[in-house]
Amino acid sequence: MASASRQLLARCMSSSAAAKKIAIKHVTVIGGGLMGAGIAQVAAATGHTVVLVDQTDEILKKSSKAIEDSLKRVTKKMFADKPEAASQFIEKTLSNFSTSADPAAVVHSTDLVVEAIVENLEVKNELFKRLDKFAPEHTIFASNTSSLPITDIANSTTRQDRFGGLHFFNPVPMMKLVEVLFFLSSAGYVVSRSCC
Ligand SMILES: NC(=O)c1ccc[n+]([C@@H]2O[C@H](COP(=O)([O-])OP(=O)(O)OC[C@H]3O[C@@H](n4cnc5c(N)ncnc54)[C@H](O)[C@@H]3O)[C@@H](O)[C@H]2O)c1
């Protein structure tokens, strides 16, 4: 086994106890476009408290509508002959979901930030640099970038060991695959919760 793989395995195993103590309950998704809306939908549908953030309330209204429409499509398949169960699922999912145009105001209580804004390093760096000042120490930051190096984004923060890539695929509510990227220096619980 390569040395890097051994290190990773050891880290996963030694951190399992710590991982149990740090449950991801509150998720902030930044960027309410195609990917961010899908990520927020999936996170809310799986029982997380989710705040979706974008630049304006007008954009967020569109994102919320897109999520409601998508939930209707998904539940049609999931609960083909049970319209009541479908309505309950939608209601429960939406009750986990809210929006905000002020990321600094919402990250103070979040366990995980997933960024899905415009694919521009400067803009992503500016956002994460700001969030780094407001998010608690335990908060894990992740980017959904398609093409930018995660290290280049993480370097705008002071939490390189709690920073990774969570690369979802379009359409998010239909695609089960998610690529998880992290550094070998990542804090044990980040690695453990991501891959073990
Ligand atoms: N579209 C895809 O198939 C796909 C797949 C995988 C990954 N990605 C990646 O996901 C990210 C988002 O892609 P998308 O297709 O959803 O883009 P999009 O253009 O549909 O949405 C981006 C959203 O981010 C918002 N935004 C921009 N700057 C912001 C800021 N500073 N703060 C808050 N919100 C801001 C915009 O208003 C917009 O609503 C990109 O990094 C992209 O590379 C895209």
CSV table of C-alpha atoms and ligand atoms in Angstrom, one decimal:
chain,number,residue,atom,x,y,z
A,1,MET,CA,0.0,0.0,0.0
A,2,ALA,CA,1.3,3.4,-0.9
A,3,SER,CA,2.5,5.6,2.0
A,4,ALA,CA,-0.2,8.2,1.2
A,5,SER,CA,-3.0,5.6,1.3
A,6,ARG,CA,-1.7,4.2,4.6
A,7,GLN,CA,-1.7,7.7,6.1
A,8,LEU,CA,-5.2,8.3,4.9
A,9,LEU,CA,-6.5,5.0,6.2
A,10,ALA,CA,-4.9,5.5,9.6
A,11,ARG,CA,-6.4,9.0,9.8
A,12,CYS,CA,-9.9,7.6,9.0
A,13,MET,CA,-9.7,4.9,11.6
A,14,SER,CA,-8.2,7.1,14.3
A,15,SER,CA,-10.7,9.8,13.8
A,16,SER,CA,-13.9,7.7,13.9
A,17,ALA,CA,-14.6,8.6,17.5
A,18,ALA,CA,-14.2,12.3,16.8
A,19,ALA,CA,-16.4,12.0,13.7
A,20,LYS,CA,-19.3,10.7,15.8
A,21,LYS,CA,-19.2,13.9,17.9
A,22,ILE,CA,-19.4,16.2,14.9
A,23,ALA,CA,-22.7,15.7,13.2
A,24,ILE,CA,-23.5,17.8,10.2
A,25,LYS,CA,-26.9,19.3,11.0
A,26,HIS,CA,-26.9,22.8,9.6
A,27,VAL,CA,-25.8,23.3,6.0
A,28,THR,CA,-25.3,26.7,4.3
A,29,VAL,CA,-25.4,26.5,0.5
A,30,ILE,CA,-24.0,29.6,-1.3
A,31,GLY,CA,-25.2,30.2,-4.9
A,32,GLY,CA,-28.8,29.5,-5.7
A,33,GLY,CA,-28.3,28.7,-9.4
A,34,LEU,CA,-28.5,25.3,-11.1
A,35,MET,CA,-26.2,23.5,-8.8
A,36,GLY,CA,-26.7,25.3,-5.5
A,37,ALA,CA,-30.5,24.9,-5.7
A,38,GLY,CA,-30.1,21.2,-6.3
A,39,ILE,CA,-27.6,20.8,-3.5
A,40,ALA,CA,-29.9,22.7,-1.1
A,41,GLN,CA,-32.8,20.5,-2.1
A,42,VAL,CA,-30.9,17.3,-1.5
A,43,ALA,CA,-29.6,18.5,1.8
A,44,ALA,CA,-33.0,19.5,3.0
A,45,ALA,CA,-34.6,16.3,1.8
A,46,THR,CA,-32.1,14.3,3.8
A,47,GLY,CA,-33.1,16.1,7.1
A,48,HIS,CA,-30.5,18.9,7.3
A,49,THR,CA,-31.4,22.4,8.2
A,50,VAL,CA,-30.5,24.3,5.1
A,51,VAL,CA,-30.0,28.0,4.3
A,52,LEU,CA,-29.6,28.8,0.7
A,53,VAL,CA,-27.7,32.1,0.0
A,54,ASP,CA,-27.5,34.2,-3.1
A,55,GLN,CA,-27.0,37.8,-4.0
A,56,THR,CA,-30.6,39.1,-4.0
A,57,ASP,CA,-34.0,38.0,-2.7
A,58,GLU,CA,-35.3,38.1,-6.2
A,59,ILE,CA,-32.8,35.4,-7.3
A,60,LEU,CA,-33.6,33.4,-4.2
A,61,LYS,CA,-37.3,33.5,-5.0
A,62,LYS,CA,-36.5,31.9,-8.4
A,63,SER,CA,-34.3,29.3,-6.6
A,64,SER,CA,-37.1,28.4,-4.2
A,65,LYS,CA,-39.5,28.0,-7.0
A,66,ALA,CA,-37.0,25.8,-8.9
A,67,ILE,CA,-36.7,23.6,-5.7
A,68,GLU,CA,-40.4,23.3,-5.3
A,69,ASP,CA,-40.9,22.3,-8.9
A,70,SER,CA,-38.1,19.8,-8.7
A,71,LEU,CA,-39.5,18.3,-5.5
A,72,LYS,CA,-42.8,17.8,-7.2
A,73,ARG,CA,-41.1,15.9,-10.1
A,74,VAL,CA,-39.0,13.8,-7.7
A,75,THR,CA,-41.9,12.9,-5.4
A,76,LYS,CA,-44.1,11.9,-8.4
A,77,LYS,CA,-41.6,9.1,-9.0
A,78,MET,CA,-40.8,8.3,-5.4
A,79,PHE,CA,-44.5,8.1,-4.2
A,80,ALA,CA,-46.2,7.2,-7.5
A,81,ASP,CA,-49.5,6.0,-5.9
A,82,LYS,CA,-49.3,7.9,-2.6
A,83,PRO,CA,-50.0,11.6,-3.2
A,84,GLU,CA,-50.4,12.3,0.5
A,85,ALA,CA,-47.0,10.8,1.3
A,86,ALA,CA,-45.6,13.0,-1.6
A,87,SER,CA,-47.2,16.1,-0.1
A,88,GLN,CA,-45.8,15.3,3.4
A,89,PHE,CA,-42.3,14.8,2.0
A,90,ILE,CA,-42.4,18.1,0.2
A,91,GLU,CA,-43.8,19.9,3.2
A,92,LYS,CA,-41.1,18.3,5.5
A,93,THR,CA,-38.3,19.2,3.1
A,94,LEU,CA,-39.4,22.8,2.7
A,95,SER,CA,-39.7,23.1,6.5
A,96,ASN,CA,-36.0,22.4,6.6
A,97,PHE,CA,-35.2,25.1,4.1
A,98,SER,CA,-34.8,28.9,4.2
A,99,THR,CA,-33.0,31.6,2.2
A,100,SER,CA,-30.8,34.6,2.9
A,101,ALA,CA,-29.0,37.2,1.0
A,102,ASP,CA,-26.5,37.7,3.8
A,103,PRO,CA,-24.0,34.9,4.1
A,104,ALA,CA,-22.1,36.4,7.0
A,105,ALA,CA,-25.4,36.5,9.0
A,106,VAL,CA,-26.1,32.8,8.6
A,107,VAL,CA,-22.8,31.0,8.8
A,108,HIS,CA,-22.4,31.6,12.5
A,109,SER,CA,-24.4,28.5,13.3
A,110,THR,CA,-23.5,26.3,10.3
A,111,ASP,CA,-21.6,23.0,10.3
A,112,LEU,CA,-20.9,22.8,6.6
A,113,VAL,CA,-20.7,25.5,3.9
A,114,VAL,CA,-21.1,24.3,0.3
A,115,GLU,CA,-20.2,27.0,-2.3
A,116,ALA,CA,-21.7,26.8,-5.7
A,117,ILE,CA,-21.3,30.4,-7.1
A,118,VAL,CA,-19.8,31.6,-10.3
A,119,GLU,CA,-16.7,29.7,-11.5
A,120,ASN,CA,-14.2,32.5,-10.8
A,121,LEU,CA,-11.3,32.1,-8.5
A,122,GLU,CA,-11.2,35.8,-7.4
A,123,VAL,CA,-14.9,35.8,-6.5
A,124,LYS,CA,-14.8,32.5,-4.7
A,125,ASN,CA,-11.7,33.7,-2.7
A,126,GLU,CA,-13.4,36.9,-1.8
A,127,LEU,CA,-16.4,35.0,-0.5
A,128,PHE,CA,-14.5,32.4,1.5
A,129,LYS,CA,-12.1,35.0,3.0
A,130,ARG,CA,-15.2,36.8,4.4
A,131,LEU,CA,-16.9,33.7,5.6
A,132,ASP,CA,-13.8,32.5,7.3
A,133,LYS,CA,-14.2,35.5,9.7
A,134,PHE,CA,-17.8,34.7,10.6
A,135,ALA,CA,-18.0,30.9,10.6
A,136,PRO,CA,-17.2,29.0,13.8
A,137,GLU,CA,-14.0,27.1,14.1
A,138,HIS,CA,-15.6,23.6,13.5
A,139,THR,CA,-17.3,24.7,10.3
A,140,ILE,CA,-16.2,22.7,7.2
A,141,PHE,CA,-15.9,24.7,3.9
A,142,ALA,CA,-16.4,23.0,0.6
A,143,SER,CA,-16.5,24.2,-3.0
A,144,ASN,CA,-18.5,22.6,-5.9
A,145,THR,CA,-16.0,24.0,-8.4
A,146,SER,CA,-15.7,22.1,-11.7
A,147,SER,CA,-12.2,23.3,-12.7
A,148,LEU,CA,-10.4,25.4,-10.1
A,149,PRO,CA,-7.8,23.8,-7.8
A,150,ILE,CA,-9.3,23.4,-4.3
A,151,THR,CA,-6.0,24.5,-2.8
A,152,ASP,CA,-6.2,27.8,-4.6
A,153,ILE,CA,-9.6,28.4,-3.1
A,154,ALA,CA,-8.7,27.1,0.4
A,155,ASN,CA,-5.7,29.3,0.6
A,156,SER,CA,-8.0,32.3,0.9
A,157,THR,CA,-9.0,31.0,4.4
A,158,THR,CA,-7.2,30.1,7.6
A,159,ARG,CA,-8.9,26.6,7.6
A,160,GLN,CA,-7.1,24.6,4.9
A,161,ASP,CA,-7.5,21.6,7.2
A,162,ARG,CA,-11.3,22.0,7.1
A,163,PHE,CA,-11.6,22.7,3.4
A,164,GLY,CA,-12.5,20.3,0.6
A,165,GLY,CA,-14.2,19.8,-2.7
A,166,LEU,CA,-17.7,18.5,-2.9
A,167,HIS,CA,-18.3,18.1,-6.6
A,168,PHE,CA,-22.0,17.3,-7.4
A,169,PHE,CA,-23.2,16.5,-10.8
A,170,ASN,CA,-26.2,17.9,-12.7
A,171,PRO,CA,-29.0,17.3,-12.1
A,172,VAL,CA,-28.2,17.1,-8.5
A,173,PRO,CA,-31.4,15.5,-7.2
A,174,MET,CA,-31.1,12.7,-9.7
A,175,MET,CA,-27.3,12.1,-9.6
A,176,LYS,CA,-26.1,9.9,-6.7
A,177,LEU,CA,-22.4,10.5,-7.5
A,178,VAL,CA,-20.5,13.1,-5.6
A,179,GLU,CA,-16.7,13.6,-5.8
A,180,VAL,CA,-15.1,14.3,-2.5
A,181,LEU,CA,-11.7,16.0,-2.4
A,182,PHE,CA,-9.7,16.8,0.6
A,183,PHE,CA,-6.1,17.3,1.7
A,184,LEU,CA,-4.0,14.7,3.5
A,185,SER,CA,-3.5,17.3,6.1
A,186,SER,CA,-7.3,17.7,6.5
A,187,ALA,CA,-8.6,17.5,10.1
A,188,GLY,CA,-9.4,13.8,11.0
A,189,TYR,CA,-13.2,14.4,11.3
A,190,VAL,CA,-13.4,16.0,7.8
A,191,VAL,CA,-11.7,13.0,6.2
A,192,SER,CA,-13.7,10.6,8.3
A,193,ARG,CA,-17.1,12.1,7.6
A,194,SER,CA,-16.3,12.4,3.9
A,195,CYS,CA,-15.0,9.0,3.0
A,196,CYS,CA,-15.1,6.4,5.8
B,1,LIG,N1,-23.6,23.5,-14.2
B,1,LIG,C1,-23.0,22.3,-14.0
B,1,LIG,O1,-23.3,21.3,-14.7
B,1,LIG,C2,-21.9,22.1,-12.9
B,1,LIG,C3,-21.6,20.9,-12.5
B,1,LIG,C4,-20.6,20.7,-11.5
B,1,LIG,C5,-20.1,21.8,-10.9
B,1,LIG,N2,-20.5,23.1,-11.3
B,1,LIG,C6,-19.9,24.2,-10.6
B,1,LIG,O2,-20.9,24.7,-9.7
B,1,LIG,C7,-20.7,26.2,-9.5
B,1,LIG,C8,-22.0,26.8,-9.8
B,1,LIG,O3,-22.4,26.5,-11.1
B,1,LIG,P1,-24.0,26.7,-11.6
B,1,LIG,O4,-24.1,26.0,-12.9
B,1,LIG,O5,-24.9,26.3,-10.6
B,1,LIG,O6,-24.0,28.3,-11.9
B,1,LIG,P2,-25.2,29.3,-12.0
B,1,LIG,O7,-24.8,30.4,-12.8
B,1,LIG,O8,-26.4,28.5,-12.4
B,1,LIG,O9,-25.4,29.8,-10.5
B,1,LIG,C9,-24.5,30.5,-9.8
B,1,LIG,C10,-25.2,31.3,-8.7
B,1,LIG,O10,-24.3,31.9,-7.9
B,1,LIG,C11,-24.7,33.2,-7.6
B,1,LIG,N3,-23.6,34.0,-7.1
B,1,LIG,C12,-22.6,34.5,-7.9
B,1,LIG,N4,-21.7,35.2,-7.1
B,1,LIG,C13,-22.2,35.1,-5.8
B,1,LIG,C14,-21.7,35.5,-4.5
B,1,LIG,N5,-20.6,36.2,-4.4
B,1,LIG,N6,-22.5,35.3,-3.4
B,1,LIG,C15,-23.6,34.5,-3.5
B,1,LIG,N7,-24.1,34.1,-4.7
B,1,LIG,C16,-23.4,34.4,-5.8
B,1,LIG,C17,-25.4,33.8,-8.8
B,1,LIG,O11,-26.3,34.8,-8.6
B,1,LIG,C18,-26.1,32.5,-9.3
B,1,LIG,O12,-27.4,32.4,-8.8
B,1,LIG,C19,-19.6,26.6,-10.4
B,1,LIG,O13,-18.4,26.6,-9.7
B,1,LIG,C20,-19.5,25.4,-11.5
B,1,LIG,O14,-18.2,25.3,-12.0
B,1,LIG,C21,-21.4,23.3,-12.3
